[in-house]
Tab-separated table of C-alpha atoms and ligand atoms in Angstrom:
chain	number	residue	atom	x	y	z
A	196	MET	CA	22.929	14.772	-19.615
A	197	VAL	CA	21.387	11.304	-19.242
A	198	LYS	CA	23.573	8.512	-20.628
A	199	LEU	CA	21.500	6.014	-22.617
A	200	THR	CA	22.298	2.510	-23.842
A	201	TYR	CA	21.892	1.746	-27.557
A	202	TYR	CA	18.555	0.068	-26.818
A	203	GLU	CA	17.314	3.067	-24.821
A	204	GLN	CA	18.458	5.391	-27.599
A	205	ASP	CA	16.492	3.305	-30.115
A	206	LEU	CA	13.414	3.518	-27.902
A	207	LEU	CA	13.829	7.282	-27.826
A	208	ASN	CA	14.294	7.472	-31.580
A	209	GLY	CA	11.001	5.692	-32.159
A	210	ARG	CA	12.403	2.420	-33.499
A	211	TYR	CA	9.988	0.442	-31.280
A	212	GLY	CA	6.905	2.575	-31.917
A	213	LYS	CA	5.494	5.967	-31.121
A	214	ASP	CA	4.076	4.960	-27.709
A	215	LYS	CA	7.446	3.673	-26.504
A	216	GLN	CA	9.089	6.786	-27.900
A	217	LYS	CA	6.746	9.010	-25.917
A	218	ALA	CA	7.225	6.874	-22.819
A	219	MET	CA	10.994	7.144	-23.204
A	220	GLU	CA	10.811	10.920	-23.694
A	221	PHE	CA	8.854	11.079	-20.433
A	222	ILE	CA	11.358	8.916	-18.544
A	223	VAL	CA	14.358	10.861	-19.873
A	224	GLU	CA	12.753	14.186	-18.937
A	225	TYR	CA	12.031	12.759	-15.496
A	226	ALA	CA	15.679	11.673	-15.171
A	227	VAL	CA	16.889	15.144	-16.199
A	228	ALA	CA	14.619	16.772	-13.606
A	229	LEU	CA	16.031	14.484	-10.904
A	230	GLY	CA	19.628	14.910	-12.021
A	231	ALA	CA	19.997	11.173	-12.726
A	232	GLU	CA	22.965	10.266	-14.912
A	233	ARG	CA	21.427	7.125	-16.363
A	234	LEU	CA	18.391	4.852	-16.326
A	235	ILE	CA	17.932	1.459	-14.690
A	236	GLU	CA	16.117	-1.610	-15.980
A	237	ILE	CA	13.166	-2.574	-13.803
A	238	LYS	CA	11.574	-5.976	-13.181
A	239	SER	CA	8.011	-4.969	-12.312
A	240	VAL	CA	5.636	-2.038	-12.002
A	241	THR	CA	2.632	-1.432	-9.748
A	242	GLY	CA	0.129	1.246	-10.694
A	243	GLY	CA	-2.641	1.205	-13.293
A	244	LEU	CA	-4.367	4.152	-14.921
A	245	GLY	CA	-5.537	5.521	-11.585
A	246	SER	CA	-8.955	6.675	-10.502
A	247	SER	CA	-8.672	10.298	-9.497
A	248	LYS	CA	-11.698	12.568	-9.927
A	249	ASN	CA	-9.880	14.313	-12.806
A	250	ILE	CA	-9.333	11.079	-14.697
A	251	LEU	CA	-12.936	10.010	-14.246
A	252	GLU	CA	-14.199	13.406	-15.363
A	253	ASP	CA	-11.845	13.648	-18.374
A	254	LEU	CA	-12.763	10.157	-19.452
A	255	LYS	CA	-16.439	10.977	-19.376
A	256	GLN	CA	-15.922	14.211	-21.267
A	257	ASN	CA	-13.906	12.367	-23.906
A	258	ASN	CA	-16.614	9.799	-24.481
A	259	TYR	CA	-14.622	7.088	-22.671
A	260	ASP	CA	-11.726	7.276	-25.137
A	261	ILE	CA	-9.380	5.633	-22.642
A	262	GLU	CA	-6.371	5.496	-24.955
A	263	LYS	CA	-6.492	9.275	-25.279
A	264	ILE	CA	-6.591	9.616	-21.486
A	265	PHE	CA	-3.747	7.107	-21.068
A	266	CYS	CA	-1.586	9.133	-23.474
A	267	GLU	CA	-2.416	12.342	-21.686
A	268	TYR	CA	-1.912	11.131	-18.117
A	269	LYS	CA	0.715	8.425	-18.523
A	270	LEU	CA	2.789	9.633	-21.471
A	271	ASN	CA	2.301	13.366	-21.018
A	272	SER	CA	1.150	13.500	-24.633
A	273	SER	CA	-1.742	15.511	-26.025
A	274	GLU	CA	-1.375	13.456	-29.194
A	275	LYS	CA	-3.214	10.128	-29.050
A	276	VAL	CA	-0.986	7.258	-30.171
A	277	LYS	CA	-1.589	3.526	-30.324
A	278	VAL	CA	-0.447	2.096	-26.998
A	279	THR	CA	1.066	-1.385	-27.205
A	280	LYS	CA	1.664	-3.979	-24.503
A	281	VAL	CA	3.659	-3.353	-21.365
A	282	CYS	CA	7.148	-4.845	-21.449
A	283	VAL	CA	7.499	-5.734	-17.743
A	284	PRO	CA	5.009	-7.371	-15.334
A	285	THR	CA	2.660	-4.568	-14.301
A	286	ALA	CA	-0.047	-4.786	-11.629
A	287	THR	CA	-2.972	-2.519	-10.898
A	288	LEU	CA	-3.491	-1.283	-7.340
A	289	ILE	CA	-6.728	-0.582	-5.412
A	290	ASN	CA	-9.944	-0.291	-7.451
A	291	LEU	CA	-13.132	1.689	-6.857
A	292	LEU	CA	-15.423	-1.310	-6.425
A	293	ASP	CA	-15.653	-4.942	-5.427
A	294	PRO	CA	-17.170	-6.629	-8.509
A	295	HIS	CA	-19.292	-8.911	-6.299
A	296	LYS	CA	-20.749	-6.144	-4.135
A	297	ILE	CA	-21.744	-3.442	-6.607
A	298	ASP	CA	-25.296	-3.065	-5.292
A	299	GLU	CA	-24.362	-3.270	-1.629
A	300	LEU	CA	-21.660	-0.646	-2.074
A	301	HIS	CA	-24.042	1.673	-3.963
A	302	ILE	CA	-21.557	2.114	-6.791
A	303	SER	CA	-22.686	4.841	-9.209
A	304	ASP	CA	-23.170	4.069	-12.899
A	305	ASP	CA	-20.315	6.426	-13.781
A	306	VAL	CA	-17.852	4.642	-11.498
A	307	LYS	CA	-18.990	1.245	-12.726
A	308	LYS	CA	-18.604	2.336	-16.331
A	309	TYR	CA	-15.126	3.691	-15.594
A	310	CYS	CA	-14.084	0.435	-13.900
A	311	ASP	CA	-15.375	-1.671	-16.805
A	312	VAL	CA	-13.675	0.439	-19.479
A	313	ASN	CA	-10.477	0.670	-17.461
A	314	GLU	CA	-10.266	-3.039	-16.745
A	315	GLU	CA	-10.811	-4.007	-20.346
A	316	TYR	CA	-8.152	-1.551	-21.479
A	317	VAL	CA	-5.424	-2.395	-18.944
A	318	LYS	CA	-5.905	-6.114	-19.605
A	319	LYS	CA	-5.413	-5.429	-23.319
A	320	LEU	CA	-2.130	-3.747	-22.430
A	321	GLY	CA	-1.076	-6.886	-20.556
A	322	MET	CA	-1.416	-5.458	-17.052
A	323	GLN	CA	-2.493	-7.790	-14.246
A	324	CYS	CA	-5.679	-6.684	-12.491
A	325	LEU	CA	-4.584	-7.485	-8.931
A	326	TYR	CA	-6.483	-4.549	-7.425
A	327	THR	CA	-4.656	-4.715	-4.129
A	328	CYS	CA	-2.293	-2.576	-2.092
A	329	ALA	CA	-0.461	-5.802	-1.185
A	330	PRO	CA	0.685	-7.040	-4.632
A	331	TYR	CA	3.319	-9.209	-2.903
A	332	LEU	CA	0.415	-11.406	-1.675
A	333	SER	CA	-0.667	-11.988	-5.275
A	334	GLY	CA	2.475	-13.115	-7.035
A	335	PHE	CA	4.265	-9.784	-7.391
A	336	ILE	CA	7.096	-10.908	-5.143
A	337	PRO	CA	10.242	-8.858	-5.634
A	338	MET	CA	13.636	-10.481	-5.291
A	339	TYR	CA	16.544	-9.078	-3.327
A	340	GLY	CA	18.403	-6.392	-5.273
A	341	GLU	CA	15.839	-6.159	-8.085
A	342	HIS	CA	14.919	-2.704	-9.336
A	343	LEU	CA	11.205	-1.855	-9.510
A	344	ALA	CA	8.867	1.021	-10.317
A	345	TRP	CA	6.248	0.663	-7.589
A	346	MET	CA	3.791	3.042	-6.071
A	347	GLU	CA	1.437	2.749	-3.032
A	348	SER	CA	3.363	3.649	0.077
A	349	SER	CA	2.717	0.456	2.073
A	350	ALA	CA	3.813	-1.729	-0.866
A	351	VAL	CA	6.904	0.374	-1.574
A	352	VAL	CA	8.143	0.144	2.017
A	353	MET	CA	7.616	-3.667	2.011
A	354	ALA	CA	9.436	-4.057	-1.311
A	355	ASN	CA	12.436	-2.026	-0.168
A	356	SER	CA	12.703	-3.118	3.447
A	357	VAL	CA	11.425	-6.690	3.712
A	358	PHE	CA	12.271	-7.977	0.228
A	359	GLY	CA	15.421	-5.882	-0.263
A	360	ALA	CA	14.304	-4.772	-3.728
A	361	ARG	CA	14.913	-1.197	-4.852
A	362	THR	CA	12.244	1.309	-5.723
A	363	ASN	CA	11.362	4.919	-5.157
A	364	THR	CA	7.708	5.795	-4.648
A	365	GLU	CA	6.724	6.303	-8.244
A	366	SER	CA	3.726	8.262	-9.479
A	367	LEU	CA	0.737	7.259	-11.578
A	368	GLU	CA	2.371	9.096	-14.477
A	369	SER	CA	5.854	7.578	-14.211
A	370	THR	CA	4.578	4.023	-13.707
A	371	GLY	CA	2.657	4.196	-16.993
A	372	ALA	CA	5.730	5.228	-18.976
A	373	ALA	CA	7.956	2.799	-17.038
A	374	SER	CA	5.676	-0.140	-17.818
A	375	LEU	CA	6.062	0.518	-21.557
A	376	VAL	CA	9.862	0.845	-21.650
A	377	GLY	CA	10.994	-1.034	-18.523
A	378	ARG	CA	13.184	1.836	-17.315
A	379	VAL	CA	13.207	4.499	-14.587
A	380	PRO	CA	15.854	7.059	-13.583
A	381	TYR	CA	18.742	5.569	-11.627
A	382	TRP	CA	18.230	7.730	-8.596
A	383	GLY	CA	17.250	7.701	-4.902
A	384	LEU	CA	16.740	4.247	-3.427
A	385	HIS	CA	18.009	2.492	-6.558
A	386	ILE	CA	21.514	3.496	-5.439
A	387	LYS	CA	23.084	1.460	-2.634
A	388	GLU	CA	24.695	4.482	-0.934
A	389	ASN	CA	21.255	6.084	-0.506
A	390	ARG	CA	19.870	3.065	1.297
A	391	TYR	CA	21.836	3.325	4.524
A	392	ALA	CA	20.018	4.271	7.715
A	393	THR	CA	20.169	7.860	8.911
A	394	HIS	CA	18.406	7.382	12.264
A	395	HIS	CA	19.111	4.755	14.924
A	396	ILE	CA	15.935	3.851	16.833
A	397	ASN	CA	16.435	1.700	19.919
A	398	ILE	CA	13.326	0.010	21.313
A	399	LYS	CA	13.008	-0.047	25.108
A	400	THR	CA	9.554	-1.547	25.401
A	401	LYS	CA	7.803	-4.804	24.572
A	402	ILE	CA	6.632	-5.084	20.964
A	403	ASP	CA	4.889	-8.330	20.135
A	404	SER	CA	1.691	-7.865	18.132
A	405	GLU	CA	0.424	-6.238	14.938
A	406	PHE	CA	-1.169	-3.622	17.191
A	407	ASP	CA	2.203	-2.802	18.798
A	408	TYR	CA	3.863	-2.654	15.383
A	409	GLY	CA	1.209	-0.211	14.192
A	410	LEU	CA	1.923	2.119	17.126
A	411	LEU	CA	5.682	1.699	16.783
A	412	GLY	CA	5.638	2.392	13.035
A	413	TYR	CA	3.503	5.478	13.507
A	414	CYS	CA	5.775	6.732	16.294
A	415	ILE	CA	8.988	6.209	14.284
A	416	GLY	CA	7.444	7.713	11.146
A	417	GLU	CA	6.726	10.908	13.082
A	418	ILE	CA	10.346	11.055	14.240
A	419	VAL	CA	12.201	10.276	11.006
A	420	GLN	CA	9.663	11.664	8.502
A	421	GLU	CA	11.101	10.629	5.087
A	422	LYS	CA	14.471	9.447	6.327
A	423	ILE	CA	15.662	5.863	6.873
A	424	PRO	CA	15.495	4.332	10.371
A	425	VAL	CA	17.381	1.293	11.621
A	426	ILE	CA	15.710	-0.444	14.532
A	427	THR	CA	17.396	-2.334	17.351
A	428	GLY	CA	16.201	-3.674	20.690
A	429	LEU	CA	13.251	-5.821	19.605
A	430	GLU	CA	13.029	-8.804	21.931
A	431	LYS	CA	10.988	-10.916	19.550
A	432	ARG	CA	11.300	-11.425	15.789
A	433	PRO	CA	8.404	-9.804	13.920
A	434	SER	CA	6.193	-11.864	11.616
A	435	PHE	CA	5.594	-10.952	7.971
A	436	GLU	CA	2.144	-9.675	8.975
A	437	ASP	CA	3.640	-7.548	11.782
A	438	LEU	CA	5.885	-5.938	9.184
A	439	LYS	CA	2.926	-5.206	6.897
A	440	HIS	CA	1.366	-3.148	9.693
A	441	PHE	CA	4.689	-1.621	10.706
A	442	GLY	CA	5.594	-0.417	7.208
A	443	ALA	CA	2.117	0.922	6.484
A	444	ALA	CA	2.214	2.944	9.722
A	445	LEU	CA	5.732	4.289	9.014
A	446	ALA	CA	4.622	5.403	5.574
A	447	ALA	CA	1.392	6.961	6.883
A	448	SER	CA	2.826	9.175	9.610
A	449	GLY	CA	6.154	9.900	7.980
A	450	GLY	CA	6.488	8.872	4.355
A	451	VAL	CA	9.192	6.294	5.103
A	452	GLU	CA	10.105	4.228	2.011
A	453	LEU	CA	12.800	2.044	3.584
A	454	TYR	CA	13.673	0.845	7.083
A	455	HIS	CA	16.053	-1.709	8.488
A	456	ILE	CA	15.657	-4.007	11.498
A	457	VAL	CA	18.928	-5.493	12.649
A	458	GLY	CA	18.940	-9.264	12.266
A	459	VAL	CA	15.593	-9.249	10.433
A	460	THR	CA	15.630	-7.262	7.175
A	461	PRO	CA	18.078	-8.205	4.434
A	462	GLU	CA	20.312	-5.123	4.431
A	463	ALA	CA	20.856	-5.136	8.196
A	464	ASP	CA	22.807	-8.166	9.377
A	465	THR	CA	24.445	-5.750	11.803
A	466	LEU	CA	23.760	-2.206	12.973
A	467	GLU	CA	26.987	-1.060	11.333
A	468	GLU	CA	26.012	-2.562	7.982
A	469	ALA	CA	22.606	-0.852	8.082
A	470	LEU	CA	24.294	2.479	8.850
A	471	GLY	CA	26.861	2.053	6.079
A	472	TYR	CA	29.582	2.114	8.767
A	473	LYS	CA	28.794	5.770	9.543
A	474	HIS	CA	27.429	7.463	12.630
A	475	PRO	CA	23.666	7.999	12.557
A	476	ASN	CA	22.390	11.591	12.397
A	477	ASN	CA	20.106	10.846	15.260
A	478	TYR	CA	19.665	8.310	18.093
A	479	THR	CA	16.253	7.868	19.754
A	480	GLU	CA	14.943	5.465	22.365
A	481	ILE	CA	11.288	4.444	22.180
A	482	LYS	CA	9.626	3.729	25.515
A	483	GLU	CA	6.146	2.563	26.434
A	484	LYS	CA	5.103	6.164	27.111
A	485	ASN	CA	5.885	7.150	23.490
A	486	LEU	CA	3.547	4.451	22.214
A	487	GLU	CA	0.870	5.377	24.714
A	488	ASP	CA	0.998	8.974	23.466
A	489	ILE	CA	0.502	7.761	19.881
A	490	TYR	CA	-2.385	5.549	21.029
A	491	LYS	CA	-4.097	8.548	22.654
A	492	LYS	CA	-3.492	10.750	19.643
A	493	ILE	CA	-4.798	8.280	17.070
A	494	ASN	CA	-7.837	7.567	19.239
A	495	SER	CA	-8.694	11.220	19.837
A	496	SER	CA	-11.294	11.549	17.050
A	497	SER	CA	-14.027	9.703	18.919
A	498	LYS	CA	-15.529	9.888	22.399
A	499	ASP	CA	-18.534	7.710	21.661
A	500	LYS	CA	-17.860	4.057	22.564
A	501	LYS	CA	-20.792	2.821	20.523
A	502	ILE	CA	-19.407	1.473	17.241
A	503	ASP	CA	-21.238	0.561	14.059
A	504	PHE	CA	-18.581	-0.290	11.469
A	505	ILE	CA	-15.366	-2.299	11.666
A	506	ILE	CA	-12.621	-2.480	9.045
A	507	ILE	CA	-9.992	-5.224	9.076
A	508	GLY	CA	-7.434	-5.742	6.319
A	509	CYS	CA	-5.369	-2.608	5.810
A	510	PRO	CA	-3.020	-3.350	4.101
A	511	HIS	CA	-5.137	-6.100	2.526
A	512	ALA	CA	-5.172	-9.174	4.767
A	513	SER	CA	-3.128	-12.283	4.010
A	514	LEU	CA	-4.605	-15.780	4.118
A	515	ILE	CA	-2.936	-16.274	7.505
A	516	GLN	CA	-4.591	-13.137	8.864
A	517	VAL	CA	-7.988	-14.284	7.567
A	518	SER	CA	-7.497	-17.663	9.256
A	519	GLU	CA	-6.767	-15.895	12.575
A	520	ILE	CA	-9.957	-13.865	12.255
A	521	VAL	CA	-11.945	-16.995	11.434
A	522	ASP	CA	-10.629	-18.773	14.556
A	523	LYS	CA	-11.816	-15.878	16.685
A	524	ILE	CA	-15.318	-15.497	15.199
A	525	LYS	CA	-16.313	-19.140	14.689
A	526	ASN	CA	-19.759	-19.907	16.191
A	527	LYS	CA	-20.260	-16.273	17.208
A	528	LYS	CA	-22.592	-13.584	15.871
A	529	ILE	CA	-22.014	-9.977	15.045
A	530	ASN	CA	-24.182	-7.353	16.773
A	531	ARG	CA	-27.093	-6.471	14.530
A	532	ASN	CA	-26.186	-2.769	14.621
A	533	VAL	CA	-22.623	-3.380	13.443
A	534	LYS	CA	-21.161	-3.972	9.983
A	535	MET	CA	-17.734	-5.538	9.591
A	536	TRP	CA	-15.603	-5.645	6.434
A	537	ILE	CA	-12.541	-7.808	5.971
A	538	LEU	CA	-10.488	-6.592	3.010
A	539	ILE	CA	-8.403	-9.062	1.012
A	540	PRO	CA	-6.731	-9.296	-2.392
A	541	TYR	CA	-8.960	-10.917	-5.012
A	542	SER	CA	-6.320	-13.588	-5.557
A	543	ILE	CA	-6.886	-15.162	-2.136
A	544	LYS	CA	-10.686	-15.103	-2.280
A	545	GLY	CA	-10.773	-18.559	-3.884
A	546	LEU	CA	-8.606	-19.964	-1.092
A	547	CYS	CA	-10.845	-18.372	1.542
A	548	ASP	CA	-13.815	-20.098	-0.116
A	549	ARG	CA	-12.018	-23.425	-0.317
A	550	GLN	CA	-10.851	-23.304	3.295
A	551	GLY	CA	-14.387	-22.576	4.466
A	552	TYR	CA	-13.327	-19.144	5.757
A	553	THR	CA	-15.863	-17.265	3.645
A	554	GLU	CA	-18.669	-19.351	5.084
A	555	VAL	CA	-17.577	-18.732	8.697
A	556	ILE	CA	-17.242	-15.005	8.006
A	557	GLN	CA	-20.706	-14.877	6.438
A	558	SER	CA	-22.364	-16.818	9.230
A	559	PHE	CA	-20.748	-14.492	11.759
A	560	GLY	CA	-22.353	-11.632	9.812
A	561	ALA	CA	-19.202	-9.963	8.461
A	562	GLU	CA	-18.238	-9.536	4.810
A	563	LEU	CA	-15.156	-10.421	2.847
A	564	LEU	CA	-14.428	-7.743	0.262
A	565	THR	CA	-11.825	-7.650	-2.479
A	566	ASP	CA	-10.254	-4.890	-4.590
A	567	ILE	CA	-11.136	-1.870	-2.467
A	568	CYS	CA	-10.026	0.382	0.346
A	569	PRO	CA	-12.747	2.301	2.239
A	570	ALA	CA	-10.501	5.294	2.934
A	571	ILE	CA	-9.005	5.611	-0.560
A	572	ALA	CA	-12.218	4.939	-2.476
A	573	GLY	CA	-14.435	6.812	0.015
A	574	LEU	CA	-16.562	3.705	0.422
A	575	VAL	CA	-17.707	3.948	4.020
A	576	PRO	CA	-21.392	2.902	4.222
A	577	ASN	CA	-23.969	5.659	4.679
A	578	ASN	CA	-25.008	6.617	8.210
A	579	VAL	CA	-21.931	5.130	9.859
A	580	LYS	CA	-21.095	7.094	13.009
A	581	ASN	CA	-18.180	5.361	14.734
A	582	ILE	CA	-15.653	3.101	13.033
A	583	ALA	CA	-13.116	0.733	14.589
A	584	THR	CA	-10.092	-0.830	12.925
A	585	ASN	CA	-6.954	-2.785	13.736
A	586	SER	CA	-4.977	-0.715	11.210
A	587	ILE	CA	-3.379	2.518	12.306
A	588	LYS	CA	-2.984	3.567	8.664
A	589	GLN	CA	-6.701	3.109	7.985
A	590	ALA	CA	-7.540	4.962	11.225
A	591	TYR	CA	-5.241	7.820	10.211
A	592	TYR	CA	-6.745	8.090	6.717
A	593	LEU	CA	-10.341	7.773	7.883
A	594	THR	CA	-9.944	10.541	10.435
A	595	ASN	CA	-7.697	12.820	8.370
A	596	LEU	CA	-8.976	12.299	4.808
A	597	MET	CA	-12.606	11.448	5.412
A	598	ASN	CA	-13.253	13.232	8.668
A	599	CYS	CA	-14.658	10.043	10.235
A	600	LYS	CA	-14.620	9.118	13.907
A	601	CYS	CA	-12.496	6.046	14.381
A	602	TRP	CA	-11.039	3.828	17.100
A	603	TYR	CA	-7.745	1.973	16.682
A	604	GLY	CA	-7.074	-1.219	18.619
A	605	THR	CA	-6.185	-4.897	18.489
A	606	LEU	CA	-7.919	-7.516	16.368
A	607	ASN	CA	-9.469	-8.827	19.614
A	608	ASN	CA	-10.826	-5.345	20.409
A	609	CYS	CA	-12.365	-5.154	16.947
A	610	ILE	CA	-13.981	-8.574	17.194
A	611	SER	CA	-15.358	-8.094	20.696
A	612	GLY	CA	-16.603	-4.673	19.562
A	613	ALA	CA	-18.294	-6.321	16.576
A	614	ILE	CA	-20.141	-8.650	18.960
A	615	SER	CA	-21.058	-6.162	21.684
A	616	GLY	CA	-21.362	-3.002	19.577
A	617	LYS	CA	-19.130	-1.240	22.117
A	618	TRP	CA	-15.494	-0.203	21.967
A	619	GLU	CA	-13.552	-1.564	24.919
A	620	GLY	CA	-9.990	-1.158	23.703
A	621	VAL	CA	-7.336	0.169	26.063
A	622	PHE	CA	-3.676	0.886	25.483
A	623	ASN	CA	-1.908	-1.826	27.457
A	624	GLU	CA	-4.253	-4.760	27.719
A	625	ASN	CA	-1.563	-7.128	26.386
B	946	F3S	FE1	-4.365	-0.489	1.397
B	946	F3S	FE2	-6.129	1.378	1.807
B	946	F3S	FE3	-4.728	0.509	3.756
B	946	F3S	S1	-4.773	1.209	0.066
B	946	F3S	S2	-2.758	0.044	2.848
B	946	F3S	S3	-6.228	-0.710	2.596
B	946	F3S	S4	-5.292	2.651	3.454
């Protein structure tokens, strides 16, 4: 039995409209399935209509009646009802195209049509078209202790761990209903007692770059799977960008939604606090050899050192990361056989232009792209043979989802590879 407030009961009874009623029915059913005793008010949602093959196909078959598809997919309703505005800030995630590169990306007419119809519709509902997996770089900045309904694994782990907000990894379906009623089941990581670490991971090797954090995250994700690690032993404080790579890697290899780093993340002033004053289920030390093994494993898809495509910006790059790239490529030229994409949120494109970063990137011969993810949208250019990236998550997805050959290394490896056309990365060059 799910206990509802008077307001929630009114939503369920249809007092605020049929769409909210259907959304509430969905959320209550979801709560019953999870065994949640009540619902919790949320402050923001990430997740738009989605762009799965099924949605695209259904939309086409239904003559682009997007409201019908929204009701079906987001409200679990075969009846089409008038959908009104969202009641909490709601952001879309990755899109299927960069609006400025439609021809270059060879976007099909069907996909373009879907993106146009979808964008017009979600804007009418009051959603924000951020089209990024890093919504926290575009104004969706959660506050400590706030409850959210977010999806996209790398964003969820940042929201929980770095910002100290509370969210489970929601689905495309639940985020639609949640955005209309501002509620999700009070369950999982919304509850303080479920946020304590289960695994103590003690670091016994030097970790001081985004590259190291990618390897470390991947390694810990494999160990803890979906549990909660607390990390000790780091000699140097990680940067925000390090944590972007770390969380994305943890979520890729393991499905981690929350981690703690003692003295760094907000629920871990001490090891004891992070553990909830209990003994961990498991204690593991991470040594250099563990990271080297991950490096070899992630780089096992390719033997050919000739590279022709480089992807930077997974999760989408911050302005600071773009400025670092620009410093490294200024007055240099990309190899004519290599393509390089730098992925950013649309919201920082204007700043990149203003700072002169876009110009430097273009004269180097690389491209700044917004809104997309090559691995998720399957947007790798035709005839590409060997990819390189500084993101372990992108490398994992490209090799496992798209069957590509891909090298993982440092930003320096990627840039020198872009210039020479050859991969020269090694494990311990730092
Ligand atoms: Fe974002 Fe795609 Fe990476 S969604 S986190 S750029 S795999």
